[in-house]
mmCIF file of C-alpha atoms in Angstrom:
data_model
loop_
_atom_site.group_PDB
_atom_site.id
_atom_site.type_symbol
_atom_site.label_atom_id
_atom_site.label_comp_id
_atom_site.label_asym_id
_atom_site.label_seq_id
_atom_site.Cartn_x
_atom_site.Cartn_y
_atom_site.Cartn_z
ATOM 1 C CA MET A 1 134.726 54.230 60.056
ATOM 2 C CA SER A 2 135.091 52.398 57.159
ATOM 3 C CA LEU A 3 131.911 50.181 58.851
ATOM 4 C CA LEU A 4 129.546 53.009 59.026
ATOM 5 C CA ASN A 5 129.893 54.274 55.302
ATOM 6 C CA SER A 6 128.548 51.117 54.735
ATOM 7 C CA CYS A 7 125.476 51.055 55.426
ATOM 8 C CA ASP A 8 125.037 54.263 53.586
ATOM 9 C CA PHE A 9 121.705 54.117 51.815
ATOM 10 C CA ILE A 10 122.387 53.944 47.773
ATOM 11 C CA ASP A 11 119.779 54.229 45.175
ATOM 12 C CA HIS A 12 120.100 51.552 43.064
ATOM 13 C CA SER A 13 117.655 52.660 40.481
ATOM 14 C CA GLN A 14 119.543 55.338 39.460
ATOM 15 C CA ALA A 15 123.263 53.329 39.941
ATOM 16 C CA LEU A 16 122.022 50.619 38.201
ATOM 17 C CA GLY A 17 121.362 51.594 34.621
ATOM 18 C CA GLY A 18 120.949 48.670 32.481
ATOM 19 C CA LEU A 19 119.179 45.719 32.745
ATOM 20 C CA ASN A 20 118.881 42.594 34.613
ATOM 21 C CA SER A 21 119.969 43.832 37.698
ATOM 22 C CA ARG A 22 118.501 42.183 41.421
ATOM 23 C CA TYR A 23 114.526 44.031 41.079
ATOM 24 C CA ASN A 24 112.363 42.326 39.020
ATOM 25 C CA ASP A 25 112.194 43.249 35.383
ATOM 26 C CA GLY A 26 109.850 41.484 32.804
ATOM 27 C CA GLN A 27 107.414 42.200 30.612
ATOM 28 C CA PRO A 28 109.475 44.016 27.874
ATOM 29 C CA ALA A 29 108.342 45.293 24.416
ATOM 30 C CA LEU A 30 110.622 46.008 21.588
ATOM 31 C CA SER A 31 109.503 49.470 19.746
ATOM 32 C CA GLY A 32 109.148 48.294 15.571
ATOM 33 C CA ASP A 33 112.849 49.925 14.978
ATOM 34 C CA GLY A 34 114.486 47.839 17.287
ATOM 35 C CA ARG A 35 115.950 50.432 19.064
ATOM 36 C CA TRP A 36 113.922 51.219 22.681
ATOM 37 C CA LEU A 37 113.215 48.522 24.754
ATOM 38 C CA ALA A 38 110.226 49.118 27.425
ATOM 39 C CA LEU A 39 109.804 46.709 30.617
ATOM 40 C CA VAL A 40 108.176 47.281 33.960
ATOM 41 C CA SER A 41 110.454 46.839 37.279
ATOM 42 C CA ASN A 42 110.404 46.959 40.738
ATOM 43 C CA ARG A 43 113.612 49.071 41.451
ATOM 44 C CA ASN A 44 112.169 52.205 43.542
ATOM 45 C CA GLY A 45 109.755 49.531 45.058
ATOM 46 C CA THR A 46 106.413 49.522 43.299
ATOM 47 C CA SER A 47 105.658 48.369 39.644
ATOM 48 C CA GLN A 48 106.407 50.759 37.304
ATOM 49 C CA ILE A 49 107.910 50.919 33.375
ATOM 50 C CA LEU A 50 111.623 51.574 32.305
ATOM 51 C CA LEU A 51 112.700 52.938 28.631
ATOM 52 C CA TYR A 52 116.360 50.937 27.632
ATOM 53 C CA ASP A 53 117.772 52.145 24.986
ATOM 54 C CA LEU A 54 119.584 49.735 23.278
ATOM 55 C CA ARG A 55 121.939 51.721 20.882
ATOM 56 C CA GLY A 56 123.050 53.575 23.760
ATOM 57 C CA LYS A 57 123.131 50.379 25.999
ATOM 58 C CA GLN A 58 121.224 53.041 28.960
ATOM 59 C CA LEU A 59 118.010 53.801 30.450
ATOM 60 C CA VAL A 60 116.815 57.039 29.580
ATOM 61 C CA ASN A 61 114.609 59.067 31.511
ATOM 62 C CA VAL A 62 110.664 59.128 30.882
ATOM 63 C CA PRO A 63 109.364 62.160 33.208
ATOM 64 C CA GLY A 64 105.518 61.761 34.215
ATOM 65 C CA LEU A 65 105.075 58.503 33.222
ATOM 66 C CA ASN A 66 105.971 56.797 36.358
ATOM 67 C CA GLN A 67 103.497 58.485 39.623
ATOM 68 C CA ASN A 68 103.574 57.781 43.294
ATOM 69 C CA ASN A 69 100.517 54.806 44.141
ATOM 70 C CA VAL A 70 100.350 53.903 40.246
ATOM 71 C CA VAL A 71 101.155 50.459 39.028
ATOM 72 C CA LEU A 72 101.962 50.364 35.454
ATOM 73 C CA ASP A 73 102.269 47.551 33.927
ATOM 74 C CA SER A 74 102.023 45.868 30.223
ATOM 75 C CA PRO A 75 103.716 48.337 28.052
ATOM 76 C CA SER A 76 103.309 48.424 23.870
ATOM 77 C CA LEU A 77 105.541 50.544 21.665
ATOM 78 C CA SER A 78 104.739 52.010 18.836
ATOM 79 C CA ARG A 79 107.394 52.119 15.899
ATOM 80 C CA THR A 80 109.845 54.494 16.965
ATOM 81 C CA GLY A 81 109.294 54.236 21.036
ATOM 82 C CA ARG A 82 107.947 57.868 20.674
ATOM 83 C CA TYR A 83 103.597 56.636 21.960
ATOM 84 C CA LEU A 84 103.874 53.806 24.333
ATOM 85 C CA VAL A 85 100.277 52.658 25.548
ATOM 86 C CA TYR A 86 100.593 50.192 29.202
ATOM 87 C CA VAL A 87 97.718 48.729 31.928
ATOM 88 C CA SER A 88 97.729 52.173 34.536
ATOM 89 C CA SER A 89 96.157 50.728 38.086
ATOM 90 C CA ILE A 90 94.884 52.993 40.805
ATOM 91 C CA ARG A 91 93.309 52.008 43.787
ATOM 92 C CA GLY A 92 93.135 47.952 41.603
ATOM 93 C CA ARG A 93 90.727 49.557 38.872
ATOM 94 C CA PRO A 94 92.694 48.663 35.635
ATOM 95 C CA ASP A 95 92.724 51.500 33.100
ATOM 96 C CA VAL A 96 94.415 51.858 29.633
ATOM 97 C CA ALA A 97 97.231 54.950 29.340
ATOM 98 C CA LEU A 98 98.743 56.045 26.274
ATOM 99 C CA TYR A 99 102.323 58.094 27.237
ATOM 100 C CA ASP A 100 103.479 60.525 24.317
ATOM 101 C CA ARG A 101 107.776 60.844 24.612
ATOM 102 C CA ALA A 102 107.527 63.918 22.670
ATOM 103 C CA THR A 103 105.267 65.598 24.419
ATOM 104 C CA ARG A 104 106.494 64.168 28.070
ATOM 105 C CA GLN A 105 102.372 63.251 29.088
ATOM 106 C CA SER A 106 100.012 60.578 29.568
ATOM 107 C CA GLU A 107 96.542 60.263 28.957
ATOM 108 C CA LEU A 108 94.316 57.163 30.428
ATOM 109 C CA LEU A 109 92.021 56.040 27.060
ATOM 110 C CA THR A 110 89.675 54.112 29.166
ATOM 111 C CA GLN A 111 89.077 56.305 31.984
ATOM 112 C CA GLY A 112 84.682 55.472 33.009
ATOM 113 C CA TYR A 113 85.234 52.231 31.002
ATOM 114 C CA ARG A 114 82.831 50.143 32.771
ATOM 115 C CA SER A 115 84.422 47.032 31.767
ATOM 116 C CA TRP A 116 88.061 45.549 33.372
ATOM 117 C CA VAL A 117 91.139 45.691 30.231
ATOM 118 C CA ARG A 118 94.495 44.280 30.015
ATOM 119 C CA ASN A 119 97.278 43.705 27.116
ATOM 120 C CA PRO A 120 97.019 46.373 24.635
ATOM 121 C CA GLN A 121 99.029 46.833 22.161
ATOM 122 C CA ILE A 122 99.579 49.853 19.548
ATOM 123 C CA SER A 123 100.191 49.659 16.076
ATOM 124 C CA PRO A 124 103.487 50.445 14.465
ATOM 125 C CA GLU A 125 102.330 53.534 13.773
ATOM 126 C CA GLY A 126 100.920 54.849 17.393
ATOM 127 C CA ARG A 127 96.827 55.224 15.576
ATOM 128 C CA TYR A 128 95.109 52.110 16.888
ATOM 129 C CA ILE A 129 95.127 50.067 20.269
ATOM 130 C CA VAL A 130 94.066 46.948 20.788
ATOM 131 C CA PHE A 131 92.639 45.337 24.126
ATOM 132 C CA GLU A 132 91.331 43.198 26.160
ATOM 133 C CA THR A 133 88.025 43.776 27.708
ATOM 134 C CA ALA A 134 85.476 41.815 29.420
ATOM 135 C CA LYS A 135 82.675 43.982 28.840
ATOM 136 C CA ARG A 136 79.994 41.106 27.454
ATOM 137 C CA GLY A 137 81.045 38.720 30.348
ATOM 138 C CA GLN A 138 84.251 36.939 28.854
ATOM 139 C CA TRP A 139 87.238 38.113 27.691
ATOM 140 C CA ASP A 140 86.834 40.151 23.952
ATOM 141 C CA VAL A 141 89.460 41.936 21.683
ATOM 142 C CA GLU A 142 88.261 45.518 21.516
ATOM 143 C CA VAL A 143 90.073 48.139 18.613
ATOM 144 C CA PHE A 144 90.541 51.885 20.002
ATOM 145 C CA ASP A 145 91.051 53.880 16.502
ATOM 146 C CA ARG A 146 92.908 57.373 18.199
ATOM 147 C CA GLY A 147 91.625 59.005 14.860
ATOM 148 C CA PRO A 148 93.045 60.114 11.444
ATOM 149 C CA LEU A 149 94.192 63.580 12.514
ATOM 150 C CA ILE A 150 96.991 61.922 14.951
ATOM 151 C CA GLU A 151 100.309 62.857 14.891
ATOM 152 C CA LEU A 152 101.930 59.460 13.401
ATOM 153 C CA ASP A 153 105.173 57.828 14.183
ATOM 154 C CA ILE A 154 106.112 57.096 11.200
ATOM 155 C CA PRO A 155 110.373 57.215 10.251
ATOM 156 C CA ASP A 156 111.367 60.490 8.631
ATOM 157 C CA GLY A 157 111.284 60.746 4.923
ATOM 158 C CA ALA A 158 108.323 58.247 4.880
ATOM 159 C CA LEU A 159 105.826 58.962 2.451
ATOM 160 C CA VAL A 160 101.899 59.361 4.224
ATOM 161 C CA VAL A 161 99.255 57.168 2.832
ATOM 162 C CA ASN A 162 95.539 58.465 3.734
ATOM 163 C CA PRO A 163 92.905 56.931 2.021
#
């Protein structure tokens, strides 16, 4: 009987709630406050983004971020980790996407964009996103401004200066 029990399937992605598992984990990105770590892992058989709480020393759930048949990579976090930008590849076509942990929603920022994109980074307050683009036949840097009306990722009680 014990031999049969040892063959049971264990979902290691849930069992191994820490860093440096037996899976490929890489592309680390820290939030500005140093609490959150985003990383790319293949723990569920595809490239996905995981979020690790450095204070609690555990992976946290990010509902709506990772989806079947979508490869995610190149994460970047805002100051408190509210906003996460990354590259989302559906059928091999990369787009820059933004995930809002408060609303649990993702949006493609470069959908319909006529160029390849890579290496997105988000500003600490979450307003600006920079990424590389091959729009002119070479790799250049593009700045995406989410606008002055977004909810900024700032510490509670911080003064907001409106230019």
